[in-house]
mmCIF file with all atom_site columns, C-alpha atoms in Angstrom:
data_model
loop_
_atom_site.group_PDB
_atom_site.id
_atom_site.type_symbol
_atom_site.label_atom_id
_atom_site.label_alt_id
_atom_site.label_comp_id
_atom_site.label_asym_id
_atom_site.label_entity_id
_atom_site.label_seq_id
_atom_site.pdbx_PDB_ins_code
_atom_site.Cartn_x
_atom_site.Cartn_y
_atom_site.Cartn_z
_atom_site.occupancy
_atom_site.B_iso_or_equiv
_atom_site.pdbx_formal_charge
_atom_site.auth_seq_id
_atom_site.auth_comp_id
_atom_site.auth_asym_id
_atom_site.auth_atom_id
_atom_site.pdbx_PDB_model_num
ATOM 1   C CA . MET A 1 1   ? 37.344 -11.309 46.910 1.00 83.00 ? 1   MET A CA 1
ATOM 2   C CA . LYS A 1 2   ? 37.402 -8.147  44.821 1.00 90.00 ? 2   LYS A CA 1
ATOM 3   C CA . LEU A 1 3   ? 37.346 -4.724  46.485 1.00 96.00 ? 3   LEU A CA 1
ATOM 4   C CA . LEU A 1 4   ? 37.080 -1.156  45.193 1.00 96.00 ? 4   LEU A CA 1
ATOM 5   C CA . VAL A 1 5   ? 38.882 1.580   47.147 1.00 97.00 ? 5   VAL A CA 1
ATOM 6   C CA . VAL A 1 6   ? 37.793 5.153   46.394 1.00 97.00 ? 6   VAL A CA 1
ATOM 7   C CA . ASP A 1 7   ? 39.525 8.189   47.899 1.00 95.00 ? 7   ASP A CA 1
ATOM 8   C CA . ASP A 1 8   ? 41.143 11.347  46.512 1.00 94.00 ? 8   ASP A CA 1
ATOM 9   C CA . GLU A 1 9   ? 44.120 10.941  48.875 1.00 94.00 ? 9   GLU A CA 1
ATOM 10  C CA . LYS A 1 10  ? 46.379 8.925   46.603 1.00 94.00 ? 10  LYS A CA 1
ATOM 11  C CA . LEU A 1 11  ? 48.904 8.078   49.303 1.00 95.00 ? 11  LEU A CA 1
ATOM 12  C CA . LEU A 1 12  ? 46.142 6.686   51.509 1.00 95.00 ? 12  LEU A CA 1
ATOM 13  C CA . VAL A 1 13  ? 44.757 4.678   48.587 1.00 95.00 ? 13  VAL A CA 1
ATOM 14  C CA . LYS A 1 14  ? 48.216 3.289   47.848 1.00 95.00 ? 14  LYS A CA 1
ATOM 15  C CA . GLY A 1 15  ? 48.593 2.164   51.461 1.00 95.00 ? 15  GLY A CA 1
ATOM 16  C CA . LEU A 1 16  ? 45.153 0.558   51.562 1.00 96.00 ? 16  LEU A CA 1
ATOM 17  C CA . LYS A 1 17  ? 45.726 -1.244  48.276 1.00 95.00 ? 17  LYS A CA 1
ATOM 18  C CA . PHE A 1 18  ? 49.095 -2.571  49.453 1.00 95.00 ? 18  PHE A CA 1
ATOM 19  C CA . ASN A 1 19  ? 47.785 -3.828  52.777 1.00 94.00 ? 19  ASN A CA 1
ATOM 20  C CA . LEU A 1 20  ? 44.601 -5.356  51.386 1.00 94.00 ? 20  LEU A CA 1
ATOM 21  C CA . GLU A 1 21  ? 46.397 -7.108  48.544 1.00 93.00 ? 21  GLU A CA 1
ATOM 22  C CA . ASN A 1 22  ? 48.804 -8.560  51.108 1.00 90.00 ? 22  ASN A CA 1
ATOM 23  C CA . ASP A 1 23  ? 45.730 -10.116 52.724 1.00 88.00 ? 23  ASP A CA 1
ATOM 24  C CA . GLY A 1 24  ? 44.783 -11.761 49.439 1.00 88.00 ? 24  GLY A CA 1
ATOM 25  C CA . TYR A 1 25  ? 42.158 -9.335  48.145 1.00 90.00 ? 25  TYR A CA 1
ATOM 26  C CA . GLU A 1 26  ? 42.006 -8.175  44.549 1.00 90.00 ? 26  GLU A CA 1
ATOM 27  C CA . VAL A 1 27  ? 41.875 -4.365  44.732 1.00 95.00 ? 27  VAL A CA 1
ATOM 28  C CA . ASP A 1 28  ? 40.786 -1.767  42.173 1.00 95.00 ? 28  ASP A CA 1
ATOM 29  C CA . VAL A 1 29  ? 41.152 1.942   42.946 1.00 97.00 ? 29  VAL A CA 1
ATOM 30  C CA . CYS A 1 30  ? 39.849 5.307   41.785 1.00 96.00 ? 30  CYS A CA 1
ATOM 31  C CA . TYR A 1 31  ? 39.946 8.845   43.118 1.00 96.00 ? 31  TYR A CA 1
ATOM 32  C CA . ASP A 1 32  ? 36.523 10.463  42.707 1.00 95.00 ? 32  ASP A CA 1
ATOM 33  C CA . GLY A 1 33  ? 32.878 9.569   43.112 1.00 94.00 ? 33  GLY A CA 1
ATOM 34  C CA . ALA A 1 34  ? 31.985 9.627   39.415 1.00 95.00 ? 34  ALA A CA 1
ATOM 35  C CA . SER A 1 35  ? 34.669 7.060   38.633 1.00 95.00 ? 35  SER A CA 1
ATOM 36  C CA . ALA A 1 36  ? 33.435 4.945   41.545 1.00 95.00 ? 36  ALA A CA 1
ATOM 37  C CA . VAL A 1 37  ? 29.916 4.850   40.109 1.00 95.00 ? 37  VAL A CA 1
ATOM 38  C CA . GLU A 1 38  ? 31.266 3.892   36.678 1.00 93.00 ? 38  GLU A CA 1
ATOM 39  C CA . LYS A 1 39  ? 33.477 1.133   38.079 1.00 93.00 ? 39  LYS A CA 1
ATOM 40  C CA . ALA A 1 40  ? 30.683 -0.200  40.282 1.00 92.00 ? 40  ALA A CA 1
ATOM 41  C CA . GLU A 1 41  ? 28.493 -0.574  37.186 1.00 87.00 ? 41  GLU A CA 1
ATOM 42  C CA . THR A 1 42  ? 31.098 -2.456  35.174 1.00 84.00 ? 42  THR A CA 1
ATOM 43  C CA . GLY A 1 43  ? 33.024 -4.412  37.823 1.00 78.00 ? 43  GLY A CA 1
ATOM 44  C CA . GLN A 1 44  ? 31.852 -7.225  40.055 1.00 83.00 ? 44  GLN A CA 1
ATOM 45  C CA . TYR A 1 45  ? 32.917 -6.086  43.524 1.00 90.00 ? 45  TYR A CA 1
ATOM 46  C CA . ASP A 1 46  ? 32.357 -7.834  46.834 1.00 88.00 ? 46  ASP A CA 1
ATOM 47  C CA . LEU A 1 47  ? 32.789 -4.594  48.814 1.00 94.00 ? 47  LEU A CA 1
ATOM 48  C CA . ILE A 1 48  ? 33.492 -0.886  48.258 1.00 96.00 ? 48  ILE A CA 1
ATOM 49  C CA . LEU A 1 49  ? 35.479 1.458   50.522 1.00 96.00 ? 49  LEU A CA 1
ATOM 50  C CA . LEU A 1 50  ? 34.153 4.917   49.670 1.00 95.00 ? 50  LEU A CA 1
ATOM 51  C CA . ASP A 1 51  ? 35.452 8.260   50.945 1.00 93.00 ? 51  ASP A CA 1
ATOM 52  C CA . LEU A 1 52  ? 32.922 10.914  51.875 1.00 90.00 ? 52  LEU A CA 1
ATOM 53  C CA . MET A 1 53  ? 34.673 14.094  50.684 1.00 88.00 ? 53  MET A CA 1
ATOM 54  C CA . MET A 1 54  ? 35.891 13.848  47.073 1.00 90.00 ? 54  MET A CA 1
ATOM 55  C CA . PRO A 1 55  ? 36.025 15.992  43.928 1.00 86.00 ? 55  PRO A CA 1
ATOM 56  C CA . VAL A 1 56  ? 33.730 15.660  40.882 1.00 87.00 ? 56  VAL A CA 1
ATOM 57  C CA . MET A 1 57  ? 31.129 13.752  42.910 1.00 92.00 ? 57  MET A CA 1
ATOM 58  C CA . ASP A 1 58  ? 31.169 13.296  46.683 1.00 91.00 ? 58  ASP A CA 1
ATOM 59  C CA . GLY A 1 59  ? 30.849 9.963   48.423 1.00 91.00 ? 59  GLY A CA 1
ATOM 60  C CA . LEU A 1 60  ? 27.228 10.432  49.451 1.00 90.00 ? 60  LEU A CA 1
ATOM 61  C CA . GLU A 1 61  ? 25.990 11.005  45.916 1.00 92.00 ? 61  GLU A CA 1
ATOM 62  C CA . ALA A 1 62  ? 28.198 8.186   44.647 1.00 94.00 ? 62  ALA A CA 1
ATOM 63  C CA . CYS A 1 63  ? 26.798 5.867   47.319 1.00 93.00 ? 63  CYS A CA 1
ATOM 64  C CA . MET A 1 64  ? 23.243 6.819   46.395 1.00 90.00 ? 64  MET A CA 1
ATOM 65  C CA . ARG A 1 65  ? 23.842 6.182   42.681 1.00 91.00 ? 65  ARG A CA 1
ATOM 66  C CA . ILE A 1 66  ? 25.543 2.850   43.322 1.00 92.00 ? 66  ILE A CA 1
ATOM 67  C CA . ARG A 1 67  ? 22.614 1.848   45.519 1.00 87.00 ? 67  ARG A CA 1
ATOM 68  C CA . GLU A 1 68  ? 20.201 2.472   42.659 1.00 83.00 ? 68  GLU A CA 1
ATOM 69  C CA . LYS A 1 69  ? 21.660 -0.546  40.846 1.00 81.00 ? 69  LYS A CA 1
ATOM 70  C CA . SER A 1 70  ? 23.587 -2.602  43.389 1.00 82.00 ? 70  SER A CA 1
ATOM 71  C CA . THR A 1 71  ? 23.425 -4.007  46.913 1.00 79.00 ? 71  THR A CA 1
ATOM 72  C CA . VAL A 1 72  ? 27.222 -4.343  47.179 1.00 87.00 ? 72  VAL A CA 1
ATOM 73  C CA . PRO A 1 73  ? 28.390 -3.704  50.780 1.00 90.00 ? 73  PRO A CA 1
ATOM 74  C CA . ILE A 1 74  ? 29.720 -0.140  51.177 1.00 93.00 ? 74  ILE A CA 1
ATOM 75  C CA . ILE A 1 75  ? 31.938 1.179   53.954 1.00 93.00 ? 75  ILE A CA 1
ATOM 76  C CA . MET A 1 76  ? 32.164 4.972   54.089 1.00 91.00 ? 76  MET A CA 1
ATOM 77  C CA . LEU A 1 77  ? 35.494 6.581   54.964 1.00 90.00 ? 77  LEU A CA 1
ATOM 78  C CA . THR A 1 78  ? 35.070 9.967   56.591 1.00 85.00 ? 78  THR A CA 1
ATOM 79  C CA . ALA A 1 79  ? 37.267 12.523  58.315 1.00 77.00 ? 79  ALA A CA 1
ATOM 80  C CA . ARG A 1 80  ? 34.216 13.790  60.145 1.00 65.00 ? 80  ARG A CA 1
ATOM 81  C CA . GLY A 1 81  ? 33.146 12.374  63.468 1.00 60.00 ? 81  GLY A CA 1
ATOM 82  C CA . GLU A 1 82  ? 29.740 13.930  63.962 1.00 60.00 ? 82  GLU A CA 1
ATOM 83  C CA . ASP A 1 83  ? 26.827 11.556  64.430 1.00 60.00 ? 83  ASP A CA 1
ATOM 84  C CA . THR A 1 84  ? 24.780 13.411  61.813 1.00 63.00 ? 84  THR A CA 1
ATOM 85  C CA . ASP A 1 85  ? 27.369 12.691  59.120 1.00 63.00 ? 85  ASP A CA 1
ATOM 86  C CA . LYS A 1 86  ? 27.383 9.003   59.997 1.00 65.00 ? 86  LYS A CA 1
ATOM 87  C CA . LEU A 1 87  ? 23.601 8.789   59.959 1.00 68.00 ? 87  LEU A CA 1
ATOM 88  C CA . ILE A 1 88  ? 23.418 10.612  56.637 1.00 72.00 ? 88  ILE A CA 1
ATOM 89  C CA . GLY A 1 89  ? 25.821 8.020   55.245 1.00 73.00 ? 89  GLY A CA 1
ATOM 90  C CA . PHE A 1 90  ? 23.502 5.227   56.360 1.00 79.00 ? 90  PHE A CA 1
ATOM 91  C CA . ASP A 1 91  ? 20.590 7.169   54.908 1.00 77.00 ? 91  ASP A CA 1
ATOM 92  C CA . TYR A 1 92  ? 22.273 7.135   51.500 1.00 81.00 ? 92  TYR A CA 1
ATOM 93  C CA . GLY A 1 93  ? 22.816 3.372   51.644 1.00 83.00 ? 93  GLY A CA 1
ATOM 94  C CA . ALA A 1 94  ? 26.141 2.806   53.407 1.00 87.00 ? 94  ALA A CA 1
ATOM 95  C CA . ASP A 1 95  ? 26.455 -0.384  55.479 1.00 87.00 ? 95  ASP A CA 1
ATOM 96  C CA . ASP A 1 96  ? 29.217 0.794   57.808 1.00 88.00 ? 96  ASP A CA 1
ATOM 97  C CA . TYR A 1 97  ? 31.597 3.705   58.356 1.00 86.00 ? 97  TYR A CA 1
ATOM 98  C CA . ILE A 1 98  ? 35.167 4.247   59.490 1.00 89.00 ? 98  ILE A CA 1
ATOM 99  C CA . THR A 1 99  ? 36.364 7.617   60.758 1.00 87.00 ? 99  THR A CA 1
ATOM 100 C CA . LYS A 1 100 ? 39.782 8.918   59.718 1.00 87.00 ? 100 LYS A CA 1
ATOM 101 C CA . PRO A 1 101 ? 42.479 8.644   60.876 1.00 86.00 ? 101 PRO A CA 1
ATOM 102 C CA . PHE A 1 102 ? 42.043 4.892   61.189 1.00 89.00 ? 102 PHE A CA 1
ATOM 103 C CA . ASN A 1 103 ? 44.139 1.873   62.009 1.00 91.00 ? 103 ASN A CA 1
ATOM 104 C CA . ILE A 1 104 ? 44.587 -0.501  59.065 1.00 93.00 ? 104 ILE A CA 1
ATOM 105 C CA . LEU A 1 105 ? 43.787 -3.402  61.408 1.00 92.00 ? 105 LEU A CA 1
ATOM 106 C CA . GLU A 1 106 ? 40.380 -1.850  62.091 1.00 90.00 ? 106 GLU A CA 1
ATOM 107 C CA . VAL A 1 107 ? 39.773 -1.473  58.352 1.00 93.00 ? 107 VAL A CA 1
ATOM 108 C CA . LYS A 1 108 ? 40.625 -5.133  57.754 1.00 93.00 ? 108 LYS A CA 1
ATOM 109 C CA . ALA A 1 109 ? 38.437 -6.230  60.653 1.00 90.00 ? 109 ALA A CA 1
ATOM 110 C CA . ARG A 1 110 ? 35.457 -4.190  59.412 1.00 88.00 ? 110 ARG A CA 1
ATOM 111 C CA . ILE A 1 111 ? 35.876 -5.563  55.882 1.00 92.00 ? 111 ILE A CA 1
ATOM 112 C CA . LYS A 1 112 ? 36.026 -9.163  57.081 1.00 88.00 ? 112 LYS A CA 1
ATOM 113 C CA . ALA A 1 113 ? 33.026 -8.689  59.362 1.00 83.00 ? 113 ALA A CA 1
ATOM 114 C CA . LEU A 1 114 ? 30.892 -7.090  56.642 1.00 84.00 ? 114 LEU A CA 1
ATOM 115 C CA . LEU A 1 115 ? 31.883 -9.660  54.017 1.00 83.00 ? 115 LEU A CA 1
ATOM 116 C CA . ARG A 1 116 ? 31.095 -12.445 56.442 1.00 75.00 ? 116 ARG A CA 1
ATOM 117 C CA . ARG A 1 117 ? 27.667 -11.024 57.222 1.00 69.00 ? 117 ARG A CA 1
ATOM 118 C CA . SER A 1 118 ? 26.871 -10.240 53.580 1.00 66.00 ? 118 SER A CA 1
ATOM 119 C CA . ALA A 1 119 ? 27.792 -13.697 52.281 1.00 59.00 ? 119 ALA A CA 1
ATOM 120 C CA . PRO A 1 120 ? 24.857 -15.765 51.014 1.00 47.00 ? 120 PRO A CA 1
ATOM 121 C CA . ALA A 1 121 ? 24.594 -17.779 54.205 1.00 43.00 ? 121 ALA A CA 1
ATOM 122 C CA . ASP A 1 122 ? 20.851 -17.581 54.640 1.00 41.00 ? 122 ASP A CA 1
ATOM 123 C CA . GLU A 1 123 ? 20.610 -21.290 55.433 1.00 39.00 ? 123 GLU A CA 1
ATOM 124 C CA . ALA A 1 124 ? 22.681 -20.686 58.550 1.00 37.00 ? 124 ALA A CA 1
ATOM 125 C CA . LYS A 1 125 ? 20.453 -17.702 59.344 1.00 48.00 ? 125 LYS A CA 1
ATOM 126 C CA . GLY A 1 126 ? 17.370 -19.866 59.141 1.00 50.00 ? 126 GLY A CA 1
ATOM 127 C CA . LEU A 1 127 ? 15.939 -18.508 55.888 1.00 57.00 ? 127 LEU A CA 1
ATOM 128 C CA . HIS A 1 128 ? 15.403 -20.895 52.979 1.00 58.00 ? 128 HIS A CA 1
ATOM 129 C CA . GLY A 1 129 ? 13.846 -20.181 49.607 1.00 70.00 ? 129 GLY A CA 1
ATOM 130 C CA . ARG A 1 130 ? 11.067 -17.643 49.960 1.00 83.00 ? 130 ARG A CA 1
ATOM 131 C CA . LEU A 1 131 ? 9.262  -16.310 52.997 1.00 88.00 ? 131 LEU A CA 1
ATOM 132 C CA . THR A 1 132 ? 5.929  -14.495 52.609 1.00 90.00 ? 132 THR A CA 1
ATOM 133 C CA . LEU A 1 133 ? 4.039  -12.588 55.280 1.00 92.00 ? 133 LEU A CA 1
ATOM 134 C CA . GLY A 1 134 ? 1.144  -10.433 54.152 1.00 91.00 ? 134 GLY A CA 1
ATOM 135 C CA . ASP A 1 135 ? 2.103  -8.654  50.945 1.00 93.00 ? 135 ASP A CA 1
ATOM 136 C CA . ILE A 1 136 ? 5.862  -8.896  51.636 1.00 95.00 ? 136 ILE A CA 1
ATOM 137 C CA . THR A 1 137 ? 8.019  -11.721 50.251 1.00 94.00 ? 137 THR A CA 1
ATOM 138 C CA . LEU A 1 138 ? 11.742 -12.296 50.801 1.00 91.00 ? 138 LEU A CA 1
ATOM 139 C CA . ASP A 1 139 ? 13.825 -14.271 48.301 1.00 87.00 ? 139 ASP A CA 1
ATOM 140 C CA . ALA A 1 140 ? 16.770 -15.771 50.215 1.00 81.00 ? 140 ALA A CA 1
ATOM 141 C CA . GLU A 1 141 ? 18.727 -16.816 47.131 1.00 76.00 ? 141 GLU A CA 1
ATOM 142 C CA . ARG A 1 142 ? 18.606 -13.426 45.406 1.00 78.00 ? 142 ARG A CA 1
ATOM 143 C CA . ARG A 1 143 ? 18.442 -11.430 48.657 1.00 82.00 ? 143 ARG A CA 1
ATOM 144 C CA . VAL A 1 144 ? 15.660 -9.208  47.378 1.00 86.00 ? 144 VAL A CA 1
ATOM 145 C CA . ALA A 1 145 ? 12.167 -8.388  48.600 1.00 92.00 ? 145 ALA A CA 1
ATOM 146 C CA . TYR A 1 146 ? 8.832  -8.206  46.828 1.00 93.00 ? 146 TYR A CA 1
ATOM 147 C CA . ARG A 1 147 ? 5.742  -6.216  47.685 1.00 92.00 ? 147 ARG A CA 1
ATOM 148 C CA . ASP A 1 148 ? 2.675  -7.338  45.767 1.00 90.00 ? 148 ASP A CA 1
ATOM 149 C CA . GLY A 1 149 ? 5.009  -9.067  43.319 1.00 87.00 ? 149 GLY A CA 1
ATOM 150 C CA . GLN A 1 150 ? 7.090  -5.957  42.634 1.00 91.00 ? 150 GLN A CA 1
ATOM 151 C CA . GLU A 1 151 ? 10.820 -6.519  43.177 1.00 92.00 ? 151 GLU A CA 1
ATOM 152 C CA . ILE A 1 152 ? 12.509 -4.175  45.666 1.00 91.00 ? 152 ILE A CA 1
ATOM 153 C CA . ASP A 1 153 ? 16.275 -4.116  46.086 1.00 86.00 ? 153 ASP A CA 1
ATOM 154 C CA . LEU A 1 154 ? 17.544 -4.041  49.660 1.00 88.00 ? 154 LEU A CA 1
ATOM 155 C CA . THR A 1 155 ? 21.028 -3.350  50.981 1.00 86.00 ? 155 THR A CA 1
ATOM 156 C CA . VAL A 1 156 ? 22.859 -6.055  52.915 1.00 84.00 ? 156 VAL A CA 1
ATOM 157 C CA . LYS A 1 157 ? 21.799 -4.701  56.282 1.00 88.00 ? 157 LYS A CA 1
ATOM 158 C CA . GLU A 1 158 ? 18.242 -3.922  55.195 1.00 91.00 ? 158 GLU A CA 1
ATOM 159 C CA . PHE A 1 159 ? 17.741 -7.498  54.013 1.00 90.00 ? 159 PHE A CA 1
ATOM 160 C CA . ASP A 1 160 ? 19.289 -9.027  57.129 1.00 89.00 ? 160 ASP A CA 1
ATOM 161 C CA . LEU A 1 161 ? 17.219 -6.766  59.374 1.00 93.00 ? 161 LEU A CA 1
ATOM 162 C CA . VAL A 1 162 ? 13.840 -7.406  57.773 1.00 94.00 ? 162 VAL A CA 1
ATOM 163 C CA . SER A 1 163 ? 14.698 -11.107 57.428 1.00 91.00 ? 163 SER A CA 1
ATOM 164 C CA . LEU A 1 164 ? 15.286 -11.354 61.168 1.00 90.00 ? 164 LEU A CA 1
ATOM 165 C CA . LEU A 1 165 ? 12.039 -9.539  61.958 1.00 93.00 ? 165 LEU A CA 1
ATOM 166 C CA . MET A 1 166 ? 9.972  -11.600 59.525 1.00 92.00 ? 166 MET A CA 1
ATOM 167 C CA . ARG A 1 167 ? 11.412 -14.921 60.696 1.00 87.00 ? 167 ARG A CA 1
ATOM 168 C CA . ASN A 1 168 ? 10.332 -13.920 64.187 1.00 88.00 ? 168 ASN A CA 1
ATOM 169 C CA . ASN A 1 169 ? 6.911  -12.549 63.255 1.00 91.00 ? 169 ASN A CA 1
ATOM 170 C CA . GLY A 1 170 ? 5.392  -10.704 66.219 1.00 91.00 ? 170 GLY A CA 1
ATOM 171 C CA . ARG A 1 171 ? 8.497  -10.883 68.409 1.00 90.00 ? 171 ARG A CA 1
ATOM 172 C CA . VAL A 1 172 ? 9.725  -7.520  69.695 1.00 91.00 ? 172 VAL A CA 1
ATOM 173 C CA . PHE A 1 173 ? 13.467 -6.863  69.411 1.00 91.00 ? 173 PHE A CA 1
ATOM 174 C CA . SER A 1 174 ? 15.258 -4.066  71.252 1.00 91.00 ? 174 SER A CA 1
ATOM 175 C CA . ARG A 1 175 ? 17.628 -1.849  69.294 1.00 90.00 ? 175 ARG A CA 1
ATOM 176 C CA . GLU A 1 176 ? 20.570 -3.319  71.187 1.00 88.00 ? 176 GLU A CA 1
ATOM 177 C CA . THR A 1 177 ? 19.555 -6.860  70.286 1.00 88.00 ? 177 THR A CA 1
ATOM 178 C CA . LEU A 1 178 ? 19.095 -5.937  66.619 1.00 90.00 ? 178 LEU A CA 1
ATOM 179 C CA . LEU A 1 179 ? 22.538 -4.330  66.552 1.00 86.00 ? 179 LEU A CA 1
ATOM 180 C CA . ASN A 1 180 ? 24.162 -7.398  68.095 1.00 83.00 ? 180 ASN A CA 1
ATOM 181 C CA . ILE A 1 181 ? 22.478 -9.841  65.710 1.00 84.00 ? 181 ILE A CA 1
ATOM 182 C CA . VAL A 1 182 ? 22.502 -7.921  62.427 1.00 86.00 ? 182 VAL A CA 1
ATOM 183 C CA . TRP A 1 183 ? 25.617 -5.779  62.784 1.00 82.00 ? 183 TRP A CA 1
ATOM 184 C CA . GLY A 1 184 ? 27.530 -8.085  65.142 1.00 77.00 ? 184 GLY A CA 1
ATOM 185 C CA . THR A 1 185 ? 28.782 -7.688  68.676 1.00 63.00 ? 185 THR A CA 1
ATOM 186 C CA . ASP A 1 186 ? 31.988 -6.108  67.346 1.00 65.00 ? 186 ASP A CA 1
ATOM 187 C CA . TYR A 1 187 ? 30.095 -3.217  65.747 1.00 69.00 ? 187 TYR A CA 1
ATOM 188 C CA . LEU A 1 188 ? 31.123 0.129   67.219 1.00 62.00 ? 188 LEU A CA 1
ATOM 189 C CA . GLY A 1 189 ? 28.226 2.241   66.016 1.00 68.00 ? 189 GLY A CA 1
ATOM 190 C CA . GLU A 1 190 ? 25.180 3.519   67.871 1.00 75.00 ? 190 GLU A CA 1
ATOM 191 C CA . GLU A 1 191 ? 21.648 2.229   68.337 1.00 79.00 ? 191 GLU A CA 1
ATOM 192 C CA . ARG A 1 192 ? 20.285 5.095   66.201 1.00 84.00 ? 192 ARG A CA 1
ATOM 193 C CA . THR A 1 193 ? 21.693 3.177   63.232 1.00 87.00 ? 193 THR A CA 1
ATOM 194 C CA . VAL A 1 194 ? 18.799 0.740   63.681 1.00 91.00 ? 194 VAL A CA 1
ATOM 195 C CA . ASP A 1 195 ? 16.265 3.588   63.508 1.00 92.00 ? 195 ASP A CA 1
ATOM 196 C CA . VAL A 1 196 ? 17.738 4.815   60.213 1.00 91.00 ? 196 VAL A CA 1
ATOM 197 C CA . HIS A 1 197 ? 17.550 1.350   58.642 1.00 93.00 ? 197 HIS A CA 1
ATOM 198 C CA . ILE A 1 198 ? 14.011 0.796   59.925 1.00 95.00 ? 198 ILE A CA 1
ATOM 199 C CA . ARG A 1 199 ? 12.948 4.088   58.348 1.00 94.00 ? 199 ARG A CA 1
ATOM 200 C CA . ARG A 1 200 ? 14.529 3.097   55.016 1.00 92.00 ? 200 ARG A CA 1
ATOM 201 C CA . LEU A 1 201 ? 12.818 -0.297  55.124 1.00 96.00 ? 201 LEU A CA 1
ATOM 202 C CA . ARG A 1 202 ? 9.468  1.368   55.720 1.00 96.00 ? 202 ARG A CA 1
ATOM 203 C CA . GLU A 1 203 ? 10.045 3.717   52.796 1.00 95.00 ? 203 GLU A CA 1
ATOM 204 C CA . LYS A 1 204 ? 10.747 0.723   50.554 1.00 94.00 ? 204 LYS A CA 1
ATOM 205 C CA . LEU A 1 205 ? 8.267  -1.855  51.826 1.00 96.00 ? 205 LEU A CA 1
ATOM 206 C CA . GLU A 1 206 ? 5.314  -0.065  53.404 1.00 96.00 ? 206 GLU A CA 1
ATOM 207 C CA . ARG A 1 207 ? 2.428  1.376   51.409 1.00 94.00 ? 207 ARG A CA 1
ATOM 208 C CA . ASN A 1 208 ? 2.365  4.351   53.771 1.00 95.00 ? 208 ASN A CA 1
ATOM 209 C CA . PRO A 1 209 ? 5.679  4.680   55.654 1.00 95.00 ? 209 PRO A CA 1
ATOM 210 C CA . ALA A 1 210 ? 4.096  7.174   58.067 1.00 94.00 ? 210 ALA A CA 1
ATOM 211 C CA . GLN A 1 211 ? 1.539  4.540   59.095 1.00 95.00 ? 211 GLN A CA 1
ATOM 212 C CA . PRO A 1 212 ? 3.366  1.209   58.738 1.00 96.00 ? 212 PRO A CA 1
ATOM 213 C CA . GLU A 1 213 ? 1.362  -2.005  58.568 1.00 95.00 ? 213 GLU A CA 1
ATOM 214 C CA . HIS A 1 214 ? 4.247  -4.454  58.968 1.00 96.00 ? 214 HIS A CA 1
ATOM 215 C CA . ILE A 1 215 ? 7.376  -2.916  60.552 1.00 97.00 ? 215 ILE A CA 1
ATOM 216 C CA . ILE A 1 216 ? 5.960  -1.746  63.840 1.00 96.00 ? 216 ILE A CA 1
ATOM 217 C CA . THR A 1 217 ? 7.444  0.279   66.691 1.00 96.00 ? 217 THR A CA 1
ATOM 218 C CA . LYS A 1 218 ? 6.902  -0.952  70.228 1.00 92.00 ? 218 LYS A CA 1
ATOM 219 C CA . TRP A 1 219 ? 7.366  2.341   72.028 1.00 91.00 ? 219 TRP A CA 1
ATOM 220 C CA . GLY A 1 220 ? 10.073 2.250   74.647 1.00 87.00 ? 220 GLY A CA 1
ATOM 221 C CA . VAL A 1 221 ? 11.132 -1.257  73.620 1.00 89.00 ? 221 VAL A CA 1
ATOM 222 C CA . GLY A 1 222 ? 12.055 -1.699  69.961 1.00 93.00 ? 222 GLY A CA 1
ATOM 223 C CA . TYR A 1 223 ? 10.584 -3.089  66.723 1.00 96.00 ? 223 TYR A CA 1
ATOM 224 C CA . TYR A 1 224 ? 8.681  -6.101  65.440 1.00 96.00 ? 224 TYR A CA 1
ATOM 225 C CA . PHE A 1 225 ? 7.147  -7.412  62.213 1.00 96.00 ? 225 PHE A CA 1
ATOM 226 C CA . LYS A 1 226 ? 3.407  -7.837  61.902 1.00 94.00 ? 226 LYS A CA 1
ATOM 227 C CA . GLY A 1 227 ? 2.514  -10.296 59.166 1.00 85.00 ? 227 GLY A CA 1
#
């Protein structure tokens, strides 16, 4: 497994690289967002640890630019603890976040959990080949979606979330249930994370995100897919 660690705190990067390599990962490093974008375009990474506050280009812009061309799992590292900062990170395409100061054991656990969930294990998840409902098609092998034949890249969590909803067409899932299934029972984030990802899915897959035809809200309960 090949990881990219991006942070302008060189001592922190050195410690992360040492600990992750001791666990058997191959680790590349850089110290600003622009370099992260460049490395992400040229290197084949299984996961990126990306700091929020950096020189040249901050982590949010770097995350957004990486997301334009890649669905690689991204964990944001942030010294901020406010919910708005975390939600903005998800809005820009991050899959998870870790607030500084952190325990290296937590970092390793989050990496393992995200890699496990992002692995191409769609057979175990009950999705084989292609699934089409209405004008939306999911390709399990490539982990991409199509609307009217047009390919749409989804992040790891976006794909897993819409896959779950489509495989259970018409079934309403609460936010808590979606968190437990898609993010895992060990996820420490909040239920609002689901709302952010639902909004991003609507922006990508719905003809009119303000009046969705497929990803529907059941007020007071949760969400379901209408095929």
